[in-house]
């Protein structure tokens, strides 16, 4: 009789993690669905951009707010880049790097 109680006591911490993962997964699915609607080709450019911003706001609200922004100094010390927590550090090479949306090339400070 003691073994099931010990097993249950050990599994309690994992029960909350499963529901948190499920909620995060659901939030991400809703966000992707919202983006699909925004990118369906039915909206003008300004309306599409507003739709994407609103989808991001709803996702941030469901996650408890946007990720905290962390200032990072570039390796040469000439600039400070503000990035979301967990983002990769600023690049160290002088090669241009495409932006996330692919619309621009970013040349790191030398």
JSON list of C-alpha atoms in Angstrom, two decimals:
[
{"chain": "A", "resi": 1, "resn": "UNK", "atom": "CA", "xyz": [0.00, 0.00, 0.00]},
{"chain": "A", "resi": 2, "resn": "UNK", "atom": "CA", "xyz": [2.90, 2.35, 0.63]},
{"chain": "A", "resi": 3, "resn": "UNK", "atom": "CA", "xyz": [4.37, 2.00, -2.85]},
{"chain": "A", "resi": 4, "resn": "UNK", "atom": "CA", "xyz": [1.43, 3.70, -4.64]},
{"chain": "A", "resi": 5, "resn": "UNK", "atom": "CA", "xyz": [1.60, 6.64, -2.19]},
{"chain": "A", "resi": 6, "resn": "UNK", "atom": "CA", "xyz": [5.31, 7.11, -2.80]},
{"chain": "A", "resi": 7, "resn": "UNK", "atom": "CA", "xyz": [4.82, 6.84, -6.56]},
{"chain": "A", "resi": 8, "resn": "UNK", "atom": "CA", "xyz": [1.99, 9.39, -6.45]},
{"chain": "A", "resi": 9, "resn": "UNK", "atom": "CA", "xyz": [4.10, 11.76, -4.35]},
{"chain": "A", "resi": 10, "resn": "UNK", "atom": "CA", "xyz": [6.95, 11.55, -6.87]},
{"chain": "A", "resi": 11, "resn": "UNK", "atom": "CA", "xyz": [4.68, 12.20, -9.86]},
{"chain": "A", "resi": 12, "resn": "UNK", "atom": "CA", "xyz": [2.91, 15.28, -8.45]},
{"chain": "A", "resi": 13, "resn": "UNK", "atom": "CA", "xyz": [5.61, 17.76, -9.62]},
{"chain": "A", "resi": 14, "resn": "UNK", "atom": "CA", "xyz": [5.32, 16.43, -13.18]},
{"chain": "A", "resi": 15, "resn": "UNK", "atom": "CA", "xyz": [1.54, 16.86, -13.30]},
{"chain": "A", "resi": 16, "resn": "UNK", "atom": "CA", "xyz": [1.84, 20.66, -13.37]},
{"chain": "A", "resi": 17, "resn": "UNK", "atom": "CA", "xyz": [4.53, 20.55, -16.04]},
{"chain": "A", "resi": 18, "resn": "UNK", "atom": "CA", "xyz": [2.28, 18.57, -18.36]},
{"chain": "A", "resi": 19, "resn": "UNK", "atom": "CA", "xyz": [-0.56, 21.04, -18.08]},
{"chain": "A", "resi": 20, "resn": "UNK", "atom": "CA", "xyz": [1.81, 24.00, -18.58]},
{"chain": "A", "resi": 21, "resn": "UNK", "atom": "CA", "xyz": [3.23, 22.35, -21.70]},
{"chain": "A", "resi": 22, "resn": "UNK", "atom": "CA", "xyz": [-0.28, 21.68, -22.97]},
{"chain": "A", "resi": 23, "resn": "UNK", "atom": "CA", "xyz": [-1.26, 25.31, -22.41]},
{"chain": "A", "resi": 24, "resn": "UNK", "atom": "CA", "xyz": [1.88, 26.57, -24.17]},
{"chain": "A", "resi": 25, "resn": "UNK", "atom": "CA", "xyz": [1.23, 24.20, -27.06]},
{"chain": "A", "resi": 26, "resn": "UNK", "atom": "CA", "xyz": [-2.37, 25.41, -27.34]},
{"chain": "A", "resi": 27, "resn": "UNK", "atom": "CA", "xyz": [-1.30, 29.07, -27.22]},
{"chain": "A", "resi": 28, "resn": "UNK", "atom": "CA", "xyz": [1.21, 28.44, -30.00]},
{"chain": "A", "resi": 29, "resn": "UNK", "atom": "CA", "xyz": [-1.40, 26.61, -32.11]},
{"chain": "A", "resi": 30, "resn": "UNK", "atom": "CA", "xyz": [-3.84, 29.52, -31.74]},
{"chain": "A", "resi": 31, "resn": "UNK", "atom": "CA", "xyz": [-1.05, 31.97, -32.66]},
{"chain": "A", "resi": 32, "resn": "UNK", "atom": "CA", "xyz": [-0.14, 29.97, -35.78]},
{"chain": "A", "resi": 33, "resn": "UNK", "atom": "CA", "xyz": [-3.82, 29.81, -36.75]},
{"chain": "A", "resi": 34, "resn": "UNK", "atom": "CA", "xyz": [-4.12, 33.59, -36.32]},
{"chain": "A", "resi": 35, "resn": "UNK", "atom": "CA", "xyz": [-1.03, 34.11, -38.48]},
{"chain": "A", "resi": 36, "resn": "UNK", "atom": "CA", "xyz": [-2.44, 31.87, -41.18]},
{"chain": "A", "resi": 37, "resn": "UNK", "atom": "CA", "xyz": [-5.55, 34.05, -41.28]},
{"chain": "A", "resi": 38, "resn": "UNK", "atom": "CA", "xyz": [-3.41, 37.21, -41.41]},
{"chain": "A", "resi": 39, "resn": "UNK", "atom": "CA", "xyz": [-1.30, 35.79, -44.25]},
{"chain": "A", "resi": 40, "resn": "UNK", "atom": "CA", "xyz": [-4.22, 34.37, -46.26]},
{"chain": "A", "resi": 41, "resn": "UNK", "atom": "CA", "xyz": [-3.96, 37.12, -48.88]},
{"chain": "A", "resi": 42, "resn": "UNK", "atom": "CA", "xyz": [-7.37, 38.59, -48.07]},
{"chain": "A", "resi": 43, "resn": "UNK", "atom": "CA", "xyz": [-6.06, 41.68, -46.24]},
{"chain": "A", "resi": 44, "resn": "UNK", "atom": "CA", "xyz": [-4.36, 44.83, -47.48]},
{"chain": "A", "resi": 45, "resn": "UNK", "atom": "CA", "xyz": [-0.79, 45.38, -46.29]},
{"chain": "A", "resi": 46, "resn": "UNK", "atom": "CA", "xyz": [-1.70, 47.76, -43.41]},
{"chain": "A", "resi": 47, "resn": "UNK", "atom": "CA", "xyz": [-4.54, 45.47, -42.26]},
{"chain": "A", "resi": 48, "resn": "UNK", "atom": "CA", "xyz": [-2.26, 42.41, -42.49]},
{"chain": "A", "resi": 49, "resn": "UNK", "atom": "CA", "xyz": [0.43, 44.11, -40.40]},
{"chain": "A", "resi": 50, "resn": "UNK", "atom": "CA", "xyz": [-2.16, 45.13, -37.79]},
{"chain": "A", "resi": 51, "resn": "UNK", "atom": "CA", "xyz": [-3.49, 41.54, -37.78]},
{"chain": "A", "resi": 52, "resn": "UNK", "atom": "CA", "xyz": [0.02, 40.13, -37.16]},
{"chain": "A", "resi": 53, "resn": "UNK", "atom": "CA", "xyz": [0.66, 42.64, -34.34]},
{"chain": "A", "resi": 54, "resn": "UNK", "atom": "CA", "xyz": [-2.69, 41.75, -32.72]},
{"chain": "A", "resi": 55, "resn": "UNK", "atom": "CA", "xyz": [-1.92, 38.01, -32.97]},
{"chain": "A", "resi": 56, "resn": "UNK", "atom": "CA", "xyz": [1.40, 38.66, -31.21]},
{"chain": "A", "resi": 57, "resn": "UNK", "atom": "CA", "xyz": [-0.31, 40.73, -28.51]},
{"chain": "A", "resi": 58, "resn": "UNK", "atom": "CA", "xyz": [-2.82, 37.94, -27.86]},
{"chain": "A", "resi": 59, "resn": "UNK", "atom": "CA", "xyz": [-0.01, 35.36, -27.64]},
{"chain": "A", "resi": 60, "resn": "UNK", "atom": "CA", "xyz": [1.97, 37.56, -25.23]},
{"chain": "A", "resi": 61, "resn": "UNK", "atom": "CA", "xyz": [-1.14, 38.11, -23.09]},
{"chain": "A", "resi": 62, "resn": "UNK", "atom": "CA", "xyz": [-1.81, 34.36, -22.96]},
{"chain": "A", "resi": 63, "resn": "UNK", "atom": "CA", "xyz": [1.81, 33.75, -21.91]},
{"chain": "A", "resi": 64, "resn": "UNK", "atom": "CA", "xyz": [1.63, 36.37, -19.16]},
{"chain": "A", "resi": 65, "resn": "UNK", "atom": "CA", "xyz": [3.28, 39.21, -21.08]},
{"chain": "A", "resi": 66, "resn": "UNK", "atom": "CA", "xyz": [6.12, 39.67, -23.53]},
{"chain": "A", "resi": 67, "resn": "UNK", "atom": "CA", "xyz": [9.52, 38.17, -22.71]},
{"chain": "A", "resi": 68, "resn": "UNK", "atom": "CA", "xyz": [11.78, 40.50, -20.74]},
{"chain": "A", "resi": 69, "resn": "UNK", "atom": "CA", "xyz": [14.25, 42.47, -22.83]},
{"chain": "A", "resi": 70, "resn": "UNK", "atom": "CA", "xyz": [17.93, 42.04, -22.01]},
{"chain": "A", "resi": 71, "resn": "UNK", "atom": "CA", "xyz": [20.54, 44.61, -23.15]},
{"chain": "A", "resi": 72, "resn": "UNK", "atom": "CA", "xyz": [23.62, 42.94, -24.63]},
{"chain": "A", "resi": 73, "resn": "UNK", "atom": "CA", "xyz": [26.81, 44.75, -25.61]},
{"chain": "A", "resi": 74, "resn": "UNK", "atom": "CA", "xyz": [28.36, 43.77, -28.93]},
{"chain": "A", "resi": 75, "resn": "UNK", "atom": "CA", "xyz": [31.79, 42.12, -28.71]},
{"chain": "A", "resi": 76, "resn": "UNK", "atom": "CA", "xyz": [33.57, 45.30, -29.83]},
{"chain": "A", "resi": 77, "resn": "UNK", "atom": "CA", "xyz": [31.69, 47.37, -27.23]},
{"chain": "A", "resi": 78, "resn": "UNK", "atom": "CA", "xyz": [30.42, 49.93, -29.76]},
{"chain": "A", "resi": 79, "resn": "UNK", "atom": "CA", "xyz": [26.72, 49.14, -29.47]},
{"chain": "A", "resi": 80, "resn": "UNK", "atom": "CA", "xyz": [24.12, 47.78, -27.11]},
{"chain": "A", "resi": 81, "resn": "UNK", "atom": "CA", "xyz": [21.48, 45.50, -28.57]},
{"chain": "A", "resi": 82, "resn": "UNK", "atom": "CA", "xyz": [18.22, 44.94, -26.70]},
{"chain": "A", "resi": 83, "resn": "UNK", "atom": "CA", "xyz": [16.94, 41.42, -27.31]},
{"chain": "A", "resi": 84, "resn": "UNK", "atom": "CA", "xyz": [14.30, 39.16, -25.78]},
{"chain": "A", "resi": 85, "resn": "UNK", "atom": "CA", "xyz": [15.52, 36.91, -22.98]},
{"chain": "A", "resi": 86, "resn": "UNK", "atom": "CA", "xyz": [17.03, 33.72, -24.40]},
{"chain": "A", "resi": 87, "resn": "UNK", "atom": "CA", "xyz": [17.94, 35.26, -27.79]},
{"chain": "A", "resi": 88, "resn": "UNK", "atom": "CA", "xyz": [21.38, 34.43, -29.19]},
{"chain": "A", "resi": 89, "resn": "UNK", "atom": "CA", "xyz": [24.17, 36.94, -28.52]},
{"chain": "A", "resi": 90, "resn": "UNK", "atom": "CA", "xyz": [24.91, 39.59, -31.15]},
{"chain": "A", "resi": 91, "resn": "UNK", "atom": "CA", "xyz": [27.06, 38.29, -34.03]},
{"chain": "A", "resi": 92, "resn": "UNK", "atom": "CA", "xyz": [30.82, 38.82, -33.89]},
{"chain": "A", "resi": 93, "resn": "UNK", "atom": "CA", "xyz": [31.67, 38.71, -37.60]},
{"chain": "A", "resi": 94, "resn": "UNK", "atom": "CA", "xyz": [31.38, 41.53, -40.11]},
{"chain": "A", "resi": 95, "resn": "UNK", "atom": "CA", "xyz": [29.33, 39.39, -42.51]},
{"chain": "A", "resi": 96, "resn": "UNK", "atom": "CA", "xyz": [25.80, 40.66, -43.13]},
{"chain": "A", "resi": 97, "resn": "UNK", "atom": "CA", "xyz": [23.09, 38.57, -41.49]},
{"chain": "A", "resi": 98, "resn": "UNK", "atom": "CA", "xyz": [19.54, 38.43, -42.91]},
{"chain": "A", "resi": 99, "resn": "UNK", "atom": "CA", "xyz": [16.84, 39.72, -40.58]},
{"chain": "A", "resi": 100, "resn": "UNK", "atom": "CA", "xyz": [14.26, 37.25, -39.26]},
{"chain": "A", "resi": 101, "resn": "UNK", "atom": "CA", "xyz": [11.66, 38.36, -41.79]},
{"chain": "A", "resi": 102, "resn": "UNK", "atom": "CA", "xyz": [14.20, 38.31, -44.63]},
{"chain": "A", "resi": 103, "resn": "UNK", "atom": "CA", "xyz": [13.52, 41.92, -45.67]},
{"chain": "A", "resi": 104, "resn": "UNK", "atom": "CA", "xyz": [16.90, 43.35, -44.66]},
{"chain": "A", "resi": 105, "resn": "UNK", "atom": "CA", "xyz": [20.55, 42.51, -44.13]},
{"chain": "A", "resi": 106, "resn": "UNK", "atom": "CA", "xyz": [22.04, 43.51, -40.80]},
{"chain": "A", "resi": 107, "resn": "UNK", "atom": "CA", "xyz": [25.74, 44.35, -40.75]},
{"chain": "A", "resi": 108, "resn": "UNK", "atom": "CA", "xyz": [27.18, 43.96, -37.24]},
{"chain": "A", "resi": 109, "resn": "UNK", "atom": "CA", "xyz": [29.26, 46.75, -35.73]},
{"chain": "A", "resi": 110, "resn": "UNK", "atom": "CA", "xyz": [32.99, 46.38, -36.29]}
]
